[in-house]
């Protein structure tokens, strides 16, 4: 039996997701991606590699830490510049993870370009998990009716 959004995801506040992403300097984004990935991995055959997830989380933590350290030592721009390389590598992994989750949610929802539940790549690239949660909520409310 093919599983849908209702079998995998749960409704969550989009406003809370937005607020926590901002307050935690993006750390909540990583948490939500982890949650979405765990839910996808537990309930579908559309697995996202645990090694990839772990690598991305470690790179994000190192990147965030080095950027904070660089900003705390702003008087020495060499420190901040040296953190940009790891930040770029981390960003590539983050974007790849976002695309992987987006594509799997589209497959689970059975959404095609133009459908109401289809996750638009442009909007996803800007709003990430906030937009994903919004579309999941729409799908769950739609199926509850």
PDB file of C-alpha atoms in Angstrom:
ATOM      1  CA  UNK A   1       0.000   0.000   0.000  1.00  0.00           C
ATOM      2  CA  UNK A   2       1.326   3.425  -0.957  1.00  0.00           C
ATOM      3  CA  UNK A   3       1.641   5.783   1.979  1.00  0.00           C
ATOM      4  CA  UNK A   4       0.521   9.388   1.750  1.00  0.00           C
ATOM      5  CA  UNK A   5       1.199  12.537   3.715  1.00  0.00           C
ATOM      6  CA  UNK A   6      -1.205  11.533   6.504  1.00  0.00           C
ATOM      7  CA  UNK A   7       0.697   8.295   7.148  1.00  0.00           C
ATOM      8  CA  UNK A   8       4.055  10.045   7.456  1.00  0.00           C
ATOM      9  CA  UNK A   9       3.863  13.682   8.542  1.00  0.00           C
ATOM     10  CA  UNK A  10       1.998  15.706  11.129  1.00  0.00           C
ATOM     11  CA  UNK A  11       0.545  19.207  11.228  1.00  0.00           C
ATOM     12  CA  UNK A  12       2.828  21.777  12.831  1.00  0.00           C
ATOM     13  CA  UNK A  13       2.626  25.545  13.145  1.00  0.00           C
ATOM     14  CA  UNK A  14       4.232  27.386  10.235  1.00  0.00           C
ATOM     15  CA  UNK A  15       4.603  30.524  12.396  1.00  0.00           C
ATOM     16  CA  UNK A  16       6.407  28.479  15.076  1.00  0.00           C
ATOM     17  CA  UNK A  17       8.670  26.940  12.442  1.00  0.00           C
ATOM     18  CA  UNK A  18       9.548  30.390  11.066  1.00  0.00           C
ATOM     19  CA  UNK A  19      10.175  31.864  14.515  1.00  0.00           C
ATOM     20  CA  UNK A  20      12.369  28.965  15.629  1.00  0.00           C
ATOM     21  CA  UNK A  21      14.393  29.025  12.395  1.00  0.00           C
ATOM     22  CA  UNK A  22      15.163  32.708  12.973  1.00  0.00           C
ATOM     23  CA  UNK A  23      15.749  32.505  16.736  1.00  0.00           C
ATOM     24  CA  UNK A  24      18.076  29.498  16.459  1.00  0.00           C
ATOM     25  CA  UNK A  25      20.099  30.979  13.572  1.00  0.00           C
ATOM     26  CA  UNK A  26      19.043  28.174  11.257  1.00  0.00           C
ATOM     27  CA  UNK A  27      19.577  25.282  13.656  1.00  0.00           C
ATOM     28  CA  UNK A  28      15.846  24.552  13.723  1.00  0.00           C
ATOM     29  CA  UNK A  29      15.957  24.236   9.930  1.00  0.00           C
ATOM     30  CA  UNK A  30      18.424  21.381  10.357  1.00  0.00           C
ATOM     31  CA  UNK A  31      16.243  19.824  13.069  1.00  0.00           C
ATOM     32  CA  UNK A  32      13.144  19.984  10.810  1.00  0.00           C
ATOM     33  CA  UNK A  33      15.065  18.481   7.890  1.00  0.00           C
ATOM     34  CA  UNK A  34      16.195  15.719  10.236  1.00  0.00           C
ATOM     35  CA  UNK A  35      12.593  15.133  11.403  1.00  0.00           C
ATOM     36  CA  UNK A  36      11.246  15.093   7.842  1.00  0.00           C
ATOM     37  CA  UNK A  37      14.035  12.723   6.776  1.00  0.00           C
ATOM     38  CA  UNK A  38      13.413  10.407   9.734  1.00  0.00           C
ATOM     39  CA  UNK A  39       9.705  10.305   8.975  1.00  0.00           C
ATOM     40  CA  UNK A  40      10.409   9.599   5.297  1.00  0.00           C
ATOM     41  CA  UNK A  41      12.978   6.902   6.146  1.00  0.00           C
ATOM     42  CA  UNK A  42      10.672   5.178   8.669  1.00  0.00           C
ATOM     43  CA  UNK A  43       7.596   5.075   6.481  1.00  0.00           C
ATOM     44  CA  UNK A  44       8.759   4.839   2.850  1.00  0.00           C
ATOM     45  CA  UNK A  45      11.284   3.213   0.576  1.00  0.00           C
ATOM     46  CA  UNK A  46      12.535   6.700  -0.414  1.00  0.00           C
ATOM     47  CA  UNK A  47      15.436   6.600   2.048  1.00  0.00           C
ATOM     48  CA  UNK A  48      17.857   9.447   2.659  1.00  0.00           C
ATOM     49  CA  UNK A  49      21.264   8.119   3.692  1.00  0.00           C
ATOM     50  CA  UNK A  50      21.970   8.368   7.414  1.00  0.00           C
ATOM     51  CA  UNK A  51      25.642   8.968   6.586  1.00  0.00           C
ATOM     52  CA  UNK A  52      24.650  11.931   4.409  1.00  0.00           C
ATOM     53  CA  UNK A  53      22.382  13.311   7.132  1.00  0.00           C
ATOM     54  CA  UNK A  54      25.097  12.954   9.795  1.00  0.00           C
ATOM     55  CA  UNK A  55      27.746  14.535   7.558  1.00  0.00           C
ATOM     56  CA  UNK A  56      25.463  17.473   6.795  1.00  0.00           C
ATOM     57  CA  UNK A  57      24.638  18.040  10.468  1.00  0.00           C
ATOM     58  CA  UNK A  58      28.319  17.921  11.474  1.00  0.00           C
ATOM     59  CA  UNK A  59      29.277  20.324   8.671  1.00  0.00           C
ATOM     60  CA  UNK A  60      26.465  22.685   9.690  1.00  0.00           C
ATOM     61  CA  UNK A  61      27.602  22.651  13.329  1.00  0.00           C
ATOM     62  CA  UNK A  62      31.227  23.304  12.391  1.00  0.00           C
ATOM     63  CA  UNK A  63      30.195  26.037   9.954  1.00  0.00           C
ATOM     64  CA  UNK A  64      27.901  27.756  12.441  1.00  0.00           C
ATOM     65  CA  UNK A  65      30.510  27.555  15.180  1.00  0.00           C
ATOM     66  CA  UNK A  66      33.256  28.941  12.958  1.00  0.00           C
ATOM     67  CA  UNK A  67      31.044  31.784  11.729  1.00  0.00           C
ATOM     68  CA  UNK A  68      30.098  32.724  15.286  1.00  0.00           C
ATOM     69  CA  UNK A  69      33.756  32.560  16.327  1.00  0.00           C
ATOM     70  CA  UNK A  70      34.709  34.680  13.300  1.00  0.00           C
ATOM     71  CA  UNK A  71      32.081  37.273  14.116  1.00  0.00           C
ATOM     72  CA  UNK A  72      33.125  37.336  17.766  1.00  0.00           C
ATOM     73  CA  UNK A  73      36.661  38.075  16.553  1.00  0.00           C
ATOM     74  CA  UNK A  74      35.580  40.518  13.882  1.00  0.00           C
ATOM     75  CA  UNK A  75      38.688  42.632  14.442  1.00  0.00           C
ATOM     76  CA  UNK A  76      40.673  39.815  12.758  1.00  0.00           C
ATOM     77  CA  UNK A  77      39.075  39.390   9.330  1.00  0.00           C
ATOM     78  CA  UNK A  78      41.396  36.472   8.523  1.00  0.00           C
ATOM     79  CA  UNK A  79      39.468  34.316  11.002  1.00  0.00           C
ATOM     80  CA  UNK A  80      36.136  35.206   9.404  1.00  0.00           C
ATOM     81  CA  UNK A  81      37.507  34.663   5.884  1.00  0.00           C
ATOM     82  CA  UNK A  82      38.883  31.249   6.839  1.00  0.00           C
ATOM     83  CA  UNK A  83      35.424  30.142   7.985  1.00  0.00           C
ATOM     84  CA  UNK A  84      33.844  30.953   4.623  1.00  0.00           C
ATOM     85  CA  UNK A  85      35.243  27.814   2.951  1.00  0.00           C
ATOM     86  CA  UNK A  86      33.602  25.426   5.411  1.00  0.00           C
ATOM     87  CA  UNK A  87      30.443  27.521   5.252  1.00  0.00           C
ATOM     88  CA  UNK A  88      30.282  27.106   1.464  1.00  0.00           C
ATOM     89  CA  UNK A  89      30.796  23.332   1.708  1.00  0.00           C
ATOM     90  CA  UNK A  90      28.158  23.126   4.436  1.00  0.00           C
ATOM     91  CA  UNK A  91      25.755  25.174   2.323  1.00  0.00           C
ATOM     92  CA  UNK A  92      26.123  22.765  -0.618  1.00  0.00           C
ATOM     93  CA  UNK A  93      25.235  19.853   1.678  1.00  0.00           C
ATOM     94  CA  UNK A  94      22.316  21.812   3.199  1.00  0.00           C
ATOM     95  CA  UNK A  95      20.863  22.687  -0.214  1.00  0.00           C
ATOM     96  CA  UNK A  96      21.299  19.103  -1.414  1.00  0.00           C
ATOM     97  CA  UNK A  97      19.443  17.847   1.656  1.00  0.00           C
ATOM     98  CA  UNK A  98      16.641  20.371   1.139  1.00  0.00           C
ATOM     99  CA  UNK A  99      16.265  19.231  -2.490  1.00  0.00           C
ATOM    100  CA  UNK A 100      16.251  15.558  -1.452  1.00  0.00           C
ATOM    101  CA  UNK A 101      13.506  16.124   1.134  1.00  0.00           C
ATOM    102  CA  UNK A 102      11.513  18.340  -1.269  1.00  0.00           C
ATOM    103  CA  UNK A 103      11.616  15.718  -4.030  1.00  0.00           C
ATOM    104  CA  UNK A 104      10.536  12.957  -1.666  1.00  0.00           C
ATOM    105  CA  UNK A 105       7.648  15.004  -0.267  1.00  0.00           C
ATOM    106  CA  UNK A 106       6.488  15.676  -3.840  1.00  0.00           C
ATOM    107  CA  UNK A 107       6.647  11.932  -4.582  1.00  0.00           C
ATOM    108  CA  UNK A 108       4.782  11.025  -1.384  1.00  0.00           C
ATOM    109  CA  UNK A 109       2.080  13.622  -2.083  1.00  0.00           C
ATOM    110  CA  UNK A 110       1.875  12.451  -5.695  1.00  0.00           C
ATOM    111  CA  UNK A 111       2.322  16.083  -6.721  1.00  0.00           C
ATOM    112  CA  UNK A 112       3.312  17.237 -10.166  1.00  0.00           C
ATOM    113  CA  UNK A 113       4.193  20.725 -11.354  1.00  0.00           C
ATOM    114  CA  UNK A 114       1.117  22.924 -11.058  1.00  0.00           C
ATOM    115  CA  UNK A 115      -0.657  20.789  -8.426  1.00  0.00           C
ATOM    116  CA  UNK A 116      -1.776  22.488  -5.220  1.00  0.00           C
ATOM    117  CA  UNK A 117       0.581  20.416  -3.041  1.00  0.00           C
ATOM    118  CA  UNK A 118       3.574  20.599  -5.400  1.00  0.00           C
ATOM    119  CA  UNK A 119       6.631  22.097  -3.683  1.00  0.00           C
ATOM    120  CA  UNK A 120       7.876  24.778  -6.044  1.00  0.00           C
ATOM    121  CA  UNK A 121      11.704  24.631  -6.253  1.00  0.00           C
ATOM    122  CA  UNK A 122      12.105  28.428  -6.277  1.00  0.00           C
ATOM    123  CA  UNK A 123       9.916  28.981  -3.210  1.00  0.00           C
ATOM    124  CA  UNK A 124      11.509  25.989  -1.469  1.00  0.00           C
ATOM    125  CA  UNK A 125      14.953  27.490  -2.063  1.00  0.00           C
ATOM    126  CA  UNK A 126      13.890  30.650  -0.229  1.00  0.00           C
ATOM    127  CA  UNK A 127      11.667  29.362   2.590  1.00  0.00           C
ATOM    128  CA  UNK A 128      12.975  25.784   3.020  1.00  0.00           C
ATOM    129  CA  UNK A 129      11.232  23.867   5.824  1.00  0.00           C
ATOM    130  CA  UNK A 130       8.748  26.678   6.463  1.00  0.00           C
ATOM    131  CA  UNK A 131       7.270  26.207   2.984  1.00  0.00           C
ATOM    132  CA  UNK A 132       7.513  22.416   3.266  1.00  0.00           C
ATOM    133  CA  UNK A 133       5.567  22.471   6.536  1.00  0.00           C
ATOM    134  CA  UNK A 134       2.964  24.775   4.961  1.00  0.00           C
ATOM    135  CA  UNK A 135       2.425  22.345   2.058  1.00  0.00           C
ATOM    136  CA  UNK A 136       2.357  19.342   4.404  1.00  0.00           C
ATOM    137  CA  UNK A 137      -0.274  21.129   6.511  1.00  0.00           C
ATOM    138  CA  UNK A 138      -2.323  21.820   3.362  1.00  0.00           C
ATOM    139  CA  UNK A 139      -2.137  18.163   2.380  1.00  0.00           C
ATOM    140  CA  UNK A 140      -3.089  16.942   5.829  1.00  0.00           C
ATOM    141  CA  UNK A 141      -6.019  19.349   6.146  1.00  0.00           C
ATOM    142  CA  UNK A 142      -7.185  18.420   2.623  1.00  0.00           C
ATOM    143  CA  UNK A 143      -7.130  14.707   3.434  1.00  0.00           C
ATOM    144  CA  UNK A 144      -8.939  15.261   6.766  1.00  0.00           C
ATOM    145  CA  UNK A 145     -11.947  16.795   4.993  1.00  0.00           C
TER     146      UNK A 145
END
